[in-house]
Coordinates of N, CA and C and ligand atoms in Angstrom, one line a residue:
M836 N 93.0 81.9 101.4 CA 94.0 81.2 100.5 C 93.3 80.8 99.2
S837 N 94.0 80.9 98.1 CA 93.4 80.5 96.9 C 94.1 79.2 96.4
E838 N 93.2 78.3 96.0 CA 93.8 77.0 95.6 C 94.7 77.1 94.4
N839 N 95.7 76.4 94.3 CA 96.6 76.4 93.2 C 97.3 77.7 93.0
C840 N 97.4 78.6 94.0 CA 98.2 79.8 93.9 C 99.5 79.6 94.6
I841 N 100.6 79.6 93.8 CA 101.9 79.4 94.4 C 102.3 80.4 95.4
F842 N 101.9 81.6 95.3 CA 102.3 82.6 96.3 C 101.5 82.5 97.6
C843 N 100.3 82.0 97.5 CA 99.5 81.6 98.7 C 100.3 80.6 99.5
K844 N 100.8 79.5 98.8 CA 101.5 78.4 99.4 C 102.8 78.9 100.0
I845 N 103.5 79.7 99.3 CA 104.8 80.3 99.8 C 104.5 81.2 101.0
A846 N 103.6 82.1 100.8 CA 103.3 83.1 101.9 C 102.9 82.4 103.2
N847 N 102.2 81.3 103.1 CA 101.7 80.6 104.3 C 102.6 79.4 104.7
G848 N 103.8 79.3 104.1 CA 104.8 78.4 104.5 C 104.6 77.0 104.1
E849 N 103.7 76.7 103.2 CA 103.5 75.4 102.6 C 104.5 75.0 101.6
V850 N 105.1 76.0 101.0 CA 106.2 75.7 100.0 C 107.3 76.5 100.5
P851 N 108.5 75.9 100.6 CA 109.7 76.6 101.1 C 110.1 77.8 100.2
S852 N 110.7 78.8 100.8 CA 111.2 79.9 100.1 C 112.4 80.5 100.9
K853 N 113.1 81.4 100.2 CA 114.2 82.1 100.9 C 113.6 83.3 101.6
T854 N 113.1 83.1 102.8 CA 112.4 84.2 103.5 C 113.3 85.1 104.2
I855 N 113.2 86.4 104.0 CA 114.0 87.4 104.7 C 113.3 88.2 105.7
Y856 N 112.0 88.1 105.8 CA 111.2 88.7 106.8 C 109.8 88.1 106.8
E857 N 109.2 88.0 108.0 CA 107.8 87.5 108.1 C 107.1 88.1 109.3
D858 N 105.8 88.4 109.1 CA 105.0 88.8 110.3 C 103.6 88.2 110.1
E859 N 102.7 88.7 110.8 CA 101.3 88.1 110.8 C 100.7 88.2 109.4
D860 N 101.0 89.3 108.7 CA 100.3 89.6 107.5 C 101.1 89.3 106.2
F861 N 102.4 89.4 106.3 CA 103.2 89.3 105.1 C 104.4 88.3 105.3
R862 N 104.9 87.8 104.1 CA 106.2 87.2 104.1 C 107.0 87.9 102.9
V863 N 108.2 88.1 103.2 CA 109.1 88.7 102.2 C 110.1 87.7 101.8
I864 N 110.2 87.4 100.5 CA 111.1 86.3 100.0 C 112.0 86.8 98.9
L865 N 113.1 86.1 98.7 CA 114.0 86.4 97.5 C 113.3 85.8 96.3
D866 N 113.3 86.6 95.2 CA 112.8 86.2 93.9 C 113.7 85.1 93.3
I867 N 113.1 84.0 92.8 CA 114.0 82.9 92.2 C 114.6 83.3 90.9
E868 N 114.1 84.3 90.2 CA 114.8 84.8 89.0 C 115.1 86.2 89.1
P869 N 116.0 86.6 90.0 CA 116.2 88.0 90.4 C 116.7 88.9 89.2
A870 N 116.2 90.1 89.2 CA 116.7 91.1 88.3 C 118.0 91.7 88.7
S871 N 118.2 91.6 90.0 CA 119.5 92.1 90.6 C 119.7 91.4 91.9
K872 N 120.9 91.6 92.5 CA 121.3 90.9 93.7 C 120.4 91.4 94.9
G873 N 119.6 90.5 95.5 CA 118.8 91.0 96.6 C 117.3 91.2 96.2
H874 N 117.0 91.0 94.9 CA 115.6 91.2 94.4 C 114.7 90.4 95.3
A875 N 113.7 91.1 95.9 CA 112.8 90.4 96.8 C 111.4 90.7 96.5
L876 N 110.5 89.9 97.1 CA 109.0 90.1 96.8 C 108.3 90.2 98.2
I877 N 107.4 91.1 98.3 CA 106.6 91.2 99.5 C 105.3 90.5 99.1
L878 N 104.9 89.4 99.9 CA 103.7 88.7 99.6 C 102.7 88.8 100.8
P879 N 101.5 89.3 100.6 CA 100.5 89.2 101.7 C 100.2 87.8 101.9
K880 N 99.9 87.4 103.1 CA 99.5 86.0 103.4 C 98.1 85.7 102.9
K881 N 97.3 86.8 102.8 CA 95.9 86.6 102.3 C 96.0 86.8 100.7
H882 N 95.1 86.1 100.0 CA 95.1 86.2 98.6 C 94.4 87.4 98.0
Y883 N 95.1 88.2 97.3 CA 94.5 89.3 96.5 C 95.1 89.2 95.1
T884 N 94.3 89.2 94.1 CA 94.8 89.0 92.8 C 95.7 90.2 92.4
N885 N 95.3 91.4 92.7 CA 96.0 92.6 92.3 C 95.7 93.8 93.2
I886 N 96.2 94.9 92.9 CA 96.0 96.1 93.7 C 94.6 96.5 93.9
Y887 N 93.7 96.2 92.9 CA 92.3 96.6 92.9 C 91.6 95.8 94.0
E888 N 92.1 94.7 94.4 CA 91.4 93.8 95.4 C 91.9 94.1 96.8
L889 N 93.0 94.8 96.9 CA 93.6 95.1 98.2 C 92.7 95.9 99.1
E890 N 92.6 95.5 100.4 CA 91.8 96.3 101.4 C 92.7 97.5 101.7
E891 N 92.1 98.6 102.1 CA 92.9 99.8 102.4 C 93.9 99.6 103.5
E892 N 93.4 98.9 104.5 CA 94.3 98.6 105.7 C 95.6 97.9 105.2
T893 N 95.4 96.9 104.4 CA 96.6 96.1 103.9 C 97.4 97.0 103.0
A894 N 96.8 97.8 102.2 CA 97.5 98.7 101.3 C 98.4 99.7 102.1
S895 N 97.9 100.2 103.2 CA 98.7 101.1 104.1 C 99.9 100.3 104.7
K896 N 99.5 99.1 105.2 CA 100.6 98.3 105.9 C 101.7 97.9 104.9
V897 N 101.3 97.6 103.7 CA 102.3 97.1 102.7 C 103.3 98.2 102.3
F898 N 102.8 99.4 102.3 CA 103.8 100.5 101.9 C 104.7 100.8 103.0
V899 N 104.3 100.7 104.2 CA 105.2 101.0 105.3 C 106.2 99.9 105.3
L900 N 105.8 98.6 105.1 CA 106.7 97.5 105.1 C 107.7 97.7 103.9
T901 N 107.2 98.2 102.8 CA 108.1 98.4 101.6 C 109.2 99.3 102.0
K902 N 108.9 100.4 102.7 CA 110.0 101.3 103.1 C 111.0 100.7 104.0
K903 N 110.4 99.9 105.0 CA 111.3 99.3 106.0 C 112.2 98.2 105.3
M904 N 111.6 97.4 104.4 CA 112.4 96.4 103.7 C 113.5 97.1 102.8
A905 N 113.1 98.2 102.1 CA 114.1 98.9 101.3 C 115.3 99.3 102.2
E906 N 115.0 99.8 103.3 CA 116.1 100.2 104.3 C 116.9 99.0 104.7
K907 N 116.3 97.9 105.1 CA 116.9 96.7 105.5 C 117.9 96.1 104.5
I908 N 117.3 96.0 103.2 CA 118.1 95.4 102.1 C 119.3 96.3 101.8
T909 N 119.0 97.6 101.8 CA 120.1 98.6 101.4 C 121.2 98.5 102.4
K910 N 120.8 98.4 103.7 CA 121.9 98.3 104.7 C 122.7 97.0 104.6
A911 N 122.0 95.9 104.3 CA 122.7 94.6 104.2 C 123.5 94.5 102.9
L912 N 123.0 95.0 101.8 CA 123.8 94.8 100.6 C 124.5 96.0 100.0
K913 N 124.3 97.1 100.7 CA 125.0 98.3 100.3 C 124.8 98.7 98.9
C914 N 123.5 98.6 98.4 CA 123.2 98.9 97.1 C 123.2 100.5 96.9
D915 N 123.2 100.9 95.7 CA 123.4 102.4 95.4 C 122.0 103.1 95.2
G916 N 121.0 102.3 94.9 CA 119.7 102.8 94.6 C 118.7 101.7 94.8
F917 N 117.4 102.0 94.5 CA 116.3 101.0 94.7 C 115.1 101.3 93.8
N918 N 114.6 100.2 93.2 CA 113.3 100.3 92.5 C 112.3 99.6 93.2
I919 N 111.1 100.2 93.3 CA 109.9 99.5 93.8 C 109.0 99.3 92.6
L920 N 108.5 98.0 92.4 CA 107.7 97.8 91.2 C 106.5 96.9 91.6
Q921 N 105.4 97.1 90.9 CA 104.2 96.3 91.3 C 103.4 96.2 90.0
N922 N 103.2 95.0 89.5 CA 102.6 94.8 88.2 C 101.1 94.3 88.4
N923 N 100.2 94.9 87.6 CA 98.8 94.5 87.7 C 98.3 94.1 86.3
G924 N 98.0 92.9 86.1 CA 97.4 92.5 84.8 C 98.6 92.0 83.8
E925 N 98.2 91.1 83.0 CA 99.2 90.5 82.0 C 99.8 91.6 81.2
V926 N 99.0 92.5 80.7 CA 99.5 93.6 79.9 C 100.6 94.4 80.6
A927 N 100.5 94.4 81.9 CA 101.5 95.2 82.7 C 102.7 94.4 83.1
G928 N 102.7 93.1 82.7 CA 103.8 92.2 83.0 C 103.6 91.4 84.2
Q929 N 102.4 91.3 84.8 CA 102.1 90.4 85.9 C 102.1 89.0 85.4
S930 N 102.8 88.1 86.1 CA 102.8 86.7 85.7 C 102.4 85.8 86.8
V931 N 102.4 86.3 88.1 CA 101.8 85.5 89.2 C 100.7 86.4 89.7
F932 N 99.5 85.8 89.7 CA 98.3 86.6 90.0 C 97.9 86.5 91.5
H933 N 98.9 86.9 92.3 CA 98.7 87.1 93.7 C 99.5 88.4 94.0
F934 N 98.8 89.4 94.5 CA 99.4 90.7 94.6 C 100.8 90.6 95.3
H935 N 101.8 91.3 94.7 CA 103.1 91.3 95.3 C 103.8 92.6 94.9
I936 N 104.8 93.0 95.7 CA 105.6 94.2 95.4 C 107.0 93.7 95.2
H937 N 107.6 94.1 94.1 CA 109.0 93.8 93.9 C 109.9 94.9 94.5
L938 N 110.9 94.4 95.2 CA 111.9 95.3 95.8 C 113.2 95.0 95.1
I939 N 113.7 95.9 94.3 CA 114.8 95.7 93.4 C 116.0 96.6 93.7
P940 N 117.0 96.1 94.5 CA 118.2 96.9 94.7 C 118.9 97.2 93.4
R941 N 119.5 98.4 93.4 CA 120.2 98.8 92.2 C 121.7 99.1 92.5
Y942 N 122.5 98.8 91.6 CA 124.0 99.0 91.8 C 124.5 99.8 90.6
K943 N 125.5 100.6 90.8 CA 126.1 101.4 89.8 C 126.5 100.4 88.6
D944 N 126.1 100.8 87.4 CA 126.4 100.0 86.2 C 125.8 98.6 86.1
D945 N 124.7 98.4 86.8 CA 124.1 97.0 86.9 C 123.4 96.6 85.6
E946 N 123.1 97.6 84.8 CA 122.4 97.4 83.5 C 121.0 96.6 83.6
V947 N 120.4 96.8 84.7 CA 119.0 96.2 84.9 C 118.1 97.1 84.0
G948 N 117.3 96.4 83.2 CA 116.5 97.2 82.2 C 115.1 97.5 82.6
L949 N 114.9 98.4 83.5 CA 113.6 98.8 84.0 C 113.2 100.2 83.5
N950 N 114.0 100.7 82.6 CA 113.7 102.1 82.2 C 112.5 102.2 81.3
M951 N 111.6 103.2 81.5 CA 110.4 103.4 80.7 C 110.8 104.2 79.5
E952 N 110.3 103.8 78.4 CA 110.4 104.7 77.2 C 109.4 105.8 77.3
S953 N 109.9 107.0 77.2 CA 108.9 108.1 77.3 C 108.7 108.7 75.9
K954 N 107.4 109.1 75.6 CA 107.1 109.7 74.3 C 107.2 111.2 74.5
E955 N 108.0 111.9 73.6 CA 108.2 113.3 73.7 C 106.9 114.0 73.6
S956 N 106.1 113.7 72.6 CA 104.8 114.3 72.5 C 103.7 113.3 72.4
P957 N 102.8 113.2 73.4 CA 101.8 112.2 73.4 C 100.8 112.4 72.3
N958 N 100.2 111.3 71.8 CA 99.2 111.4 70.7 C 97.8 111.5 71.2
Y959 N 97.6 112.0 72.4 CA 96.3 112.2 73.0 C 96.4 113.6 73.7
D960 N 95.2 114.1 74.1 CA 95.2 115.4 74.7 C 95.4 115.3 76.2
L961 N 96.4 115.9 76.7 CA 96.7 115.8 78.1 C 95.6 116.4 79.0
E962 N 95.0 117.5 78.5 CA 93.9 118.2 79.2 C 92.7 117.2 79.4
E963 N 92.4 116.5 78.3 CA 91.3 115.6 78.3 C 91.5 114.4 79.3
V964 N 92.7 114.0 79.3 CA 93.1 112.9 80.2 C 93.1 113.4 81.7
K965 N 93.6 114.5 81.9 CA 93.6 115.1 83.2 C 92.1 115.2 83.7
E966 N 91.2 115.7 82.9 CA 89.8 115.9 83.3 C 89.2 114.5 83.6
A967 N 89.4 113.6 82.7 CA 88.8 112.3 82.8 C 89.2 111.6 84.2
I968 N 90.4 111.8 84.5 CA 90.9 111.1 85.8 C 90.4 111.9 87.0
K969 N 90.5 113.2 86.9 CA 90.2 114.1 88.0 C 88.7 114.0 88.4
N970 N 87.9 113.7 87.4 CA 86.4 113.6 87.7 C 86.0 112.3 88.3
I971 N 86.8 111.4 88.5 CA 86.4 110.1 89.2 C 86.7 110.3 90.7
S972 N 85.7 110.2 91.4 CA 85.9 110.4 92.9 C 86.5 109.1 93.5
I973 N 87.4 109.3 94.5 CA 88.1 108.1 95.1 C 87.7 107.9 96.5
C974 N 86.9 108.8 97.1 CA 86.5 108.5 98.5 C 85.0 108.5 98.7
Ligands
LIG2096 P1 105.3 89.5 88.2 O1 105.8 89.3 86.8 O2 105.2 90.9 88.7 O3 104.0 88.7 88.5 O4 106.4 88.8 89.1 C1 106.5 87.5 89.5 C2 107.8 87.3 90.0 O5 107.8 86.1 90.8 C3 108.9 87.0 89.0 O6 110.0 88.0 89.2 C4 109.4 85.6 89.3 O7 110.8 85.4 89.1 C5 109.0 85.4 90.7 N1 108.7 84.0 91.1 C6 107.8 83.1 90.4 N2 107.8 82.0 91.1 C7 108.5 82.1 92.2 C8 108.9 81.3 93.3 N3 108.4 80.0 93.4 N4 109.7 81.8 94.3 C9 110.2 83.0 94.2 N5 109.9 83.9 93.2 C10 109.1 83.4 92.2
LIG2097 ZN1 97.4 83.6 96.3

């Protein structure tokens, strides 16, 4: 646990939350400022600042749980679609620095603004970017 981390306190039950699921490793809560009805957050009980700090075992577990929670929420709320979102770093919109996954149910005509602006022609060389990334070994 990290001192003064609100999500550590919530995940470990020190601060109350609207919990919709809990197991040994995770707590899933409703977001207090939801983007849509049923917007929830998966919080690991252990403190990781962001995805880069996550252990592989936790990373595997969290995505399995993401799938299960999406199914559970969809069944309960009969939403029409689903966004999974996970922010790392202030520049990417992270505001709470304890790793979490956003589960965002979507409804027809809900006008939730998560759409990415795409650039028709990038101002950098795609081939160079492909090579730069491909050349970094990951295992
Ligand atoms: P992010 O911007 O990705 O770090 O997301 C942080 C999310 O946590 C936001 O959607 C907030 O509304 C939500 N949030 C912040 N504090 C709480 C809290 N005490 N309980 C539930 N959700 C919270
Ligand atoms: Zn924490």
